PDB file of C-alpha atoms in Angstrom:
ATOM      1  CA  THR S   1      -6.286   6.165 -27.023  1.00  0.00           C
ATOM      2  CA  LEU S   2      -3.385   8.510 -26.694  1.00  0.00           C
ATOM      3  CA  SER S   3      -3.776  12.351 -26.837  1.00  0.00           C
ATOM      4  CA  SER S   4      -1.093  14.471 -29.016  1.00  0.00           C
ATOM      5  CA  SER S   5       1.801  12.782 -26.910  1.00  0.00           C
ATOM      6  CA  SER S   6       3.286  10.010 -28.001  1.00  0.00           C
ATOM      7  CA  ALA S   7       3.140   8.109 -24.978  1.00  0.00           C
ATOM      8  CA  ALA S   8       1.097   7.551 -22.098  1.00  0.00           C
ATOM      9  CA  SER S   9       2.391   7.236 -18.259  1.00  0.00           C
ATOM     10  CA  ASP S  10       1.101   7.898 -14.973  1.00  0.00           C
ATOM     11  CA  VAL S  11       1.716   9.766 -11.650  1.00  0.00           C
ATOM     12  CA  TYR S  12       0.732   9.365  -8.214  1.00  0.00           C
ATOM     13  CA  LYS S  13      -0.120  12.494  -5.758  1.00  0.00           C
ATOM     14  CA  ARG S  14       0.929  11.512  -2.486  1.00  0.00           C
ATOM     15  CA  GLN S  15      -0.134  13.810   0.286  1.00  0.00           C
ATOM     16  CA  LEU S  16       2.153  13.745   3.321  1.00  0.00           C
ATOM     17  CA  ARG S  17       1.950  15.664   6.748  1.00  0.00           C
ATOM     18  CA  ASP S  18       4.642  18.467   5.237  1.00  0.00           C
ATOM     19  CA  ARG S  19       4.661  18.199   1.604  1.00  0.00           C
ATOM     20  CA  THR S  20       2.867  16.748  -1.520  1.00  0.00           C
ATOM     21  CA  LEU S  21       5.107  14.365  -3.732  1.00  0.00           C
ATOM     22  CA  PHE S  22       4.144  13.064  -7.093  1.00  0.00           C
ATOM     23  CA  ILE S  23       5.865  10.176  -8.610  1.00  0.00           C
ATOM     24  CA  ALA S  24       5.750   9.084 -12.191  1.00  0.00           C
ATOM     25  CA  ASP S  25       5.822   6.408 -14.067  1.00  0.00           C
ATOM     26  CA  THR S  26       4.739   3.438 -11.590  1.00  0.00           C
ATOM     27  CA  HIS S  27       2.681   1.649 -13.801  1.00  0.00           C
ATOM     28  CA  VAL S  28       3.375   1.803 -17.597  1.00  0.00           C
ATOM     29  CA  ASN S  29       6.694   2.288 -19.494  1.00  0.00           C
ATOM     30  CA  PRO S  30       8.845  -0.812 -18.470  1.00  0.00           C
ATOM     31  CA  GLN S  31      11.965   1.202 -19.753  1.00  0.00           C
ATOM     32  CA  PRO S  32      11.447   4.462 -21.003  1.00  0.00           C
ATOM     33  CA  THR S  33      13.393   6.011 -23.532  1.00  0.00           C
ATOM     34  CA  ALA S  34      15.324   9.689 -22.406  1.00  0.00           C
ATOM     35  CA  GLU S  35      12.500  11.231 -24.761  1.00  0.00           C
ATOM     36  CA  GLN S  36       9.781   9.280 -23.134  1.00  0.00           C
ATOM     37  CA  ILE S  37      11.101  10.532 -20.034  1.00  0.00           C
ATOM     38  CA  ALA S  38      11.390  13.905 -21.029  1.00  0.00           C
ATOM     39  CA  GLU S  39       7.543  13.756 -22.217  1.00  0.00           C
ATOM     40  CA  MET S  40       6.342  11.938 -18.948  1.00  0.00           C
ATOM     41  CA  ALA S  41       8.077  15.064 -16.917  1.00  0.00           C
ATOM     42  CA  LYS S  42       6.243  17.267 -18.874  1.00  0.00           C
ATOM     43  CA  LEU S  43       2.844  15.769 -18.670  1.00  0.00           C
ATOM     44  CA  ALA S  44       3.026  15.115 -14.762  1.00  0.00           C
ATOM     45  CA  ALA S  45       4.093  18.915 -14.676  1.00  0.00           C
ATOM     46  CA  ASP S  46       0.820  19.796 -16.274  1.00  0.00           C
ATOM     47  CA  GLU S  47      -0.989  17.463 -14.009  1.00  0.00           C
ATOM     48  CA  VAL S  48       0.763  19.302 -10.827  1.00  0.00           C
ATOM     49  CA  GLN S  49      -0.268  22.289 -12.237  1.00  0.00           C
ATOM     50  CA  HIS S  50      -4.117  21.254 -12.323  1.00  0.00           C
ATOM     51  CA  PHE S  51      -3.668  20.995  -8.571  1.00  0.00           C
ATOM     52  CA  GLY S  52      -2.475  24.215  -8.099  1.00  0.00           C
ATOM     53  CA  ILE S  53       1.007  23.385  -7.087  1.00  0.00           C
ATOM     54  CA  GLU S  54       4.094  24.749  -9.043  1.00  0.00           C
ATOM     55  CA  PRO S  55       6.156  21.576 -10.250  1.00  0.00           C
ATOM     56  CA  LYS S  56       9.508  21.382  -9.081  1.00  0.00           C
ATOM     57  CA  ILE S  57      11.196  18.390 -10.800  1.00  0.00           C
ATOM     58  CA  ALA S  58      13.731  15.614 -10.127  1.00  0.00           C
ATOM     59  CA  LEU S  59      15.076  13.008 -12.498  1.00  0.00           C
ATOM     60  CA  LEU S  60      15.892  10.262 -10.048  1.00  0.00           C
ATOM     61  CA  SER S  61      18.653   7.949 -10.410  1.00  0.00           C
ATOM     62  CA  HIS S  62      21.375   6.160  -8.707  1.00  0.00           C
ATOM     63  CA  SER S  63      24.007   8.934  -9.928  1.00  0.00           C
ATOM     64  CA  ASN S  64      24.260  12.540  -8.830  1.00  0.00           C
ATOM     65  CA  PHE S  65      25.041  14.803 -11.781  1.00  0.00           C
ATOM     66  CA  GLY S  66      27.335  12.741 -13.751  1.00  0.00           C
ATOM     67  CA  SER S  67      28.811  10.562 -11.270  1.00  0.00           C
ATOM     68  CA  SER S  68      28.267   7.477 -13.066  1.00  0.00           C
ATOM     69  CA  SER S  69      28.688   6.554 -16.500  1.00  0.00           C
ATOM     70  CA  ARG S  70      25.938   4.078 -16.771  1.00  0.00           C
ATOM     71  CA  GLU S  71      23.553   4.270 -19.508  1.00  0.00           C
ATOM     72  CA  CYS S  72      20.707   4.687 -17.099  1.00  0.00           C
ATOM     73  CA  ALA S  73      22.136   7.651 -15.341  1.00  0.00           C
ATOM     74  CA  GLN S  74      23.007   8.920 -18.772  1.00  0.00           C
ATOM     75  CA  LYS S  75      19.596   8.469 -19.858  1.00  0.00           C
ATOM     76  CA  MET S  76      17.921  10.583 -17.256  1.00  0.00           C
ATOM     77  CA  ALA S  77      20.789  13.492 -18.055  1.00  0.00           C
ATOM     78  CA  ARG S  78      19.654  13.324 -21.481  1.00  0.00           C
ATOM     79  CA  ALA S  79      16.193  13.642 -20.628  1.00  0.00           C
ATOM     80  CA  ARG S  80      16.703  16.912 -18.830  1.00  0.00           C
ATOM     81  CA  GLN S  81      18.583  18.408 -21.838  1.00  0.00           C
ATOM     82  CA  LEU S  82      15.636  17.352 -23.775  1.00  0.00           C
ATOM     83  CA  ILE S  83      13.150  18.919 -21.154  1.00  0.00           C
ATOM     84  CA  LYS S  84      15.297  22.220 -21.023  1.00  0.00           C
ATOM     85  CA  ASP S  85      15.438  22.387 -24.930  1.00  0.00           C
ATOM     86  CA  GLN S  86      11.762  21.932 -25.471  1.00  0.00           C
ATOM     87  CA  TRP S  87      10.259  23.530 -22.330  1.00  0.00           C
ATOM     88  CA  PRO S  88      12.702  25.949 -20.654  1.00  0.00           C
ATOM     89  CA  ASP S  89      10.532  27.334 -18.116  1.00  0.00           C
ATOM     90  CA  LEU S  90      10.039  23.951 -16.219  1.00  0.00           C
ATOM     91  CA  ILE S  91      12.078  23.782 -13.227  1.00  0.00           C
ATOM     92  CA  VAL S  92      14.062  20.100 -13.354  1.00  0.00           C
ATOM     93  CA  GLU S  93      17.342  18.841 -12.027  1.00  0.00           C
ATOM     94  CA  GLY S  94      19.096  15.777 -12.279  1.00  0.00           C
ATOM     95  CA  GLU S  95      20.102  13.205 -13.026  1.00  0.00           C
ATOM     96  CA  MET S  96      20.101  12.785  -9.042  1.00  0.00           C
ATOM     97  CA  GLN S  97      19.524  10.596  -6.120  1.00  0.00           C
ATOM     98  CA  ALA S  98      16.405  10.663  -4.211  1.00  0.00           C
ATOM     99  CA  ASP S  99      17.803  12.045  -0.974  1.00  0.00           C
ATOM    100  CA  ALA S 100      19.273  14.937  -2.445  1.00  0.00           C
ATOM    101  CA  ALA S 101      15.933  15.508  -4.379  1.00  0.00           C
ATOM    102  CA  LEU S 102      14.187  15.653  -1.257  1.00  0.00           C
ATOM    103  CA  ASN S 103      16.569  17.034   0.776  1.00  0.00           C
ATOM    104  CA  PRO S 104      17.945  20.715   0.145  1.00  0.00           C
ATOM    105  CA  SER S 105      20.663  20.776   2.404  1.00  0.00           C
ATOM    106  CA  ILE S 106      22.190  17.539   0.410  1.00  0.00           C
ATOM    107  CA  LEU S 107      21.327  18.765  -2.516  1.00  0.00           C
ATOM    108  CA  GLU S 108      23.410  21.911  -1.928  1.00  0.00           C
ATOM    109  CA  GLY S 109      26.444  19.795  -0.498  1.00  0.00           C
ATOM    110  CA  VAL S 110      26.106  17.657  -3.702  1.00  0.00           C
ATOM    111  CA  PHE S 111      25.505  20.209  -6.354  1.00  0.00           C
ATOM    112  CA  PRO S 112      25.472  23.764  -4.995  1.00  0.00           C
ATOM    113  CA  HIS S 113      24.436  25.216  -8.550  1.00  0.00           C
ATOM    114  CA  ALA S 114      21.176  23.017  -8.935  1.00  0.00           C
ATOM    115  CA  GLU S 115      18.176  24.750 -10.425  1.00  0.00           C
ATOM    116  CA  LEU S 116      15.838  23.031  -7.426  1.00  0.00           C
ATOM    117  CA  PRO S 117      15.155  26.151  -5.010  1.00  0.00           C
ATOM    118  CA  GLU S 118      13.644  23.632  -2.640  1.00  0.00           C
ATOM    119  CA  ALA S 119      12.759  19.871  -2.288  1.00  0.00           C
ATOM    120  CA  ALA S 120      11.634  18.384  -5.488  1.00  0.00           C
ATOM    121  CA  ASN S 121       7.903  17.936  -5.443  1.00  0.00           C
ATOM    122  CA  VAL S 122       7.750  15.805  -8.920  1.00  0.00           C
ATOM    123  CA  LEU S 123       9.913  12.706  -8.791  1.00  0.00           C
ATOM    124  CA  ILE S 124      10.536  11.073 -12.517  1.00  0.00           C
ATOM    125  CA  VAL S 125      11.821   7.707 -12.004  1.00  0.00           C
ATOM    126  CA  PRO S 126      14.111   5.715 -14.596  1.00  0.00           C
ATOM    127  CA  ASN S 127      11.764   2.595 -15.069  1.00  0.00           C
ATOM    128  CA  VAL S 128       8.570   1.309 -13.950  1.00  0.00           C
ATOM    129  CA  ASP S 129      10.282  -0.970 -11.062  1.00  0.00           C
ATOM    130  CA  ALA S 130      12.060   1.911  -9.420  1.00  0.00           C
ATOM    131  CA  GLY S 131       8.493   3.839  -9.734  1.00  0.00           C
ATOM    132  CA  ASN S 132       6.410   1.222  -8.327  1.00  0.00           C
ATOM    133  CA  ILE S 133       8.903   0.301  -5.444  1.00  0.00           C
ATOM    134  CA  ALA S 134       9.437   4.111  -4.662  1.00  0.00           C
ATOM    135  CA  PHE S 135       5.552   4.583  -4.330  1.00  0.00           C
ATOM    136  CA  ASN S 136       5.291   1.427  -2.249  1.00  0.00           C
ATOM    137  CA  LEU S 137       8.105   2.091   0.105  1.00  0.00           C
ATOM    138  CA  LEU S 138       6.519   5.803   0.471  1.00  0.00           C
ATOM    139  CA  ARG S 139       3.347   4.296   1.146  1.00  0.00           C
ATOM    140  CA  GLN S 140       3.889   1.565   3.862  1.00  0.00           C
ATOM    141  CA  PHE S 141       6.271   4.033   5.631  1.00  0.00           C
ATOM    142  CA  THR S 142       4.256   7.293   5.698  1.00  0.00           C
ATOM    143  CA  GLU S 143       1.159   7.148   7.674  1.00  0.00           C
ATOM    144  CA  GLY S 144      -1.611   9.181   7.630  1.00  0.00           C
ATOM    145  CA  GLY S 145      -1.011  10.658   3.978  1.00  0.00           C
ATOM    146  CA  GLU S 146      -3.980  10.449   1.294  1.00  0.00           C
ATOM    147  CA  TYR S 147      -2.808   9.159  -2.125  1.00  0.00           C
ATOM    148  CA  ILE S 148      -4.280   9.583  -5.423  1.00  0.00           C
ATOM    149  CA  GLY S 149      -3.605   7.446  -8.563  1.00  0.00           C
ATOM    150  CA  PRO S 150      -2.321   6.281 -10.568  1.00  0.00           C
ATOM    151  CA  ILE S 151      -3.506   9.348 -13.109  1.00  0.00           C
ATOM    152  CA  MET S 152      -3.160   8.583 -16.213  1.00  0.00           C
ATOM    153  CA  LEU S 153      -1.100  10.923 -18.584  1.00  0.00           C
ATOM    154  CA  GLY S 154      -1.204  11.428 -22.481  1.00  0.00           C
ATOM    155  CA  MET S 155      -4.638  10.082 -23.029  1.00  0.00           C
ATOM    156  CA  GLN S 156      -7.200  11.453 -25.305  1.00  0.00           C
ATOM    157  CA  HIS S 157      -9.935  11.168 -22.707  1.00  0.00           C
ATOM    158  CA  PRO S 158     -10.076  10.805 -18.860  1.00  0.00           C
ATOM    159  CA  VAL S 159      -8.945   7.291 -17.992  1.00  0.00           C
ATOM    160  CA  HIS S 160      -7.637   6.445 -14.665  1.00  0.00           C
ATOM    161  CA  ILE S 161      -7.148   3.069 -13.006  1.00  0.00           C
ATOM    162  CA  LEU S 162      -8.393   1.644  -9.593  1.00  0.00           C
ATOM    163  CA  SER S 163      -7.616  -1.550  -7.886  1.00  0.00           C
ATOM    164  CA  ILE S 164      -9.810  -4.160  -7.083  1.00  0.00           C
ATOM    165  CA  SER S 165      -9.086  -3.282  -3.276  1.00  0.00           C
ATOM    166  CA  ALA S 166      -9.785   0.640  -3.681  1.00  0.00           C
ATOM    167  CA  PRO S 167     -11.201   1.802  -0.656  1.00  0.00           C
ATOM    168  CA  VAL S 168     -14.483   4.125  -1.372  1.00  0.00           C
ATOM    169  CA  ARG S 169     -12.679   7.614  -0.825  1.00  0.00           C
ATOM    170  CA  ARG S 170      -9.992   6.667  -3.669  1.00  0.00           C
ATOM    171  CA  ILE S 171     -12.815   5.662  -6.209  1.00  0.00           C
ATOM    172  CA  VAL S 172     -14.622   9.096  -5.229  1.00  0.00           C
ATOM    173  CA  ASN S 173     -11.230  10.859  -5.812  1.00  0.00           C
ATOM    174  CA  MET S 174     -10.386   9.398  -8.834  1.00  0.00           C
ATOM    175  CA  THR S 175     -14.076   9.867 -10.291  1.00  0.00           C
ATOM    176  CA  ALA S 176     -14.058  13.573  -9.152  1.00  0.00           C
ATOM    177  CA  LEU S 177     -10.688  13.722 -11.044  1.00  0.00           C
ATOM    178  CA  ALA S 178     -11.934  12.086 -14.233  1.00  0.00           C
ATOM    179  CA  VAL S 179     -15.201  14.352 -14.132  1.00  0.00           C
ATOM    180  CA  VAL S 180     -12.842  17.711 -13.980  1.00  0.00           C
ATOM    181  CA  GLU S 181     -10.825  16.814 -16.543  1.00  0.00           C
ATOM    182  CA  ALA S 182     -13.774  15.622 -18.905  1.00  0.00           C
ATOM    183  CA  GLN S 183     -15.606  19.123 -18.274  1.00  0.00           C
ATOM    184  CA  GLU S 184     -12.323  20.711 -18.758  1.00  0.00           C
ATOM    185  CA  ARG S 185     -11.703  18.840 -22.039  1.00  0.00           C
ATOM    186  CA  ALA S 186     -15.144  19.797 -22.923  1.00  0.00           C
ATOM    187  CA  GLY S 187     -14.823  23.515 -22.311  1.00  0.00           C
ATOM    188  CA  LYS S 188     -11.690  23.677 -24.557  1.00  0.00           C
ATOM    189  CA  LYS S 189     -13.731  22.063 -27.492  1.00  0.00           C
ATOM    190  CA  LYS S 190     -16.357  24.848 -27.587  1.00  0.00           C
TER     191      LYS S 190
END
C-alpha cells in the first residue's frame, strides 16, 4: 500500500568506479504526469539521503532547457517548477539531456546558469521506457559496478522487487535495505 505520497515509483542505485548514480523510475509509472515526476524526484532525493549522499537531480529529456516545445519536454520543465515550489531546497535542474546532466562542461556550454554545481547523481526520466532502457544500457556498458534495486518508493511498508535471477549478493543487499527501513519506521512510531 502507498504511504502518504500519491504514487509509488522506484529507483535504482548504480555504483560506478568514479560516482554513484540513481535512476528513477524504471518499472512503475508508464507515463507519469509532471506532478508524479515531481513527487518521484522528492522520494528519490529522500532515498539518496538515506545513503548519506546529497541528491543533485536532473530531469532528463530529449530537450535542453526549452529547446523543444513537445509535450514530453514541457512536462519535465513543469515538474522542475513544481519541485522548486514545493521543495525549494532540493538541487534540481532540467529539462535537460543526459550528457549535460552527467558532464559539467557540456552543461556549462548549454546552460551556464544551471543550478547543478557538478554532475547530477539522480536521473529522473520522463517515462518507464526511458528509465528501463537507460538503466539496462548503463548496466551493460559499465563494468565492475554494483547496483541495488529497484528500491520501491512511496510505499507504506518496506517493499522491494527482486528478479528470479537475482544473485545472492543482491538478495542480501535488498534484504538489508528493507530491514533498515523497517527499523527506521518502527523507531519513528515510538
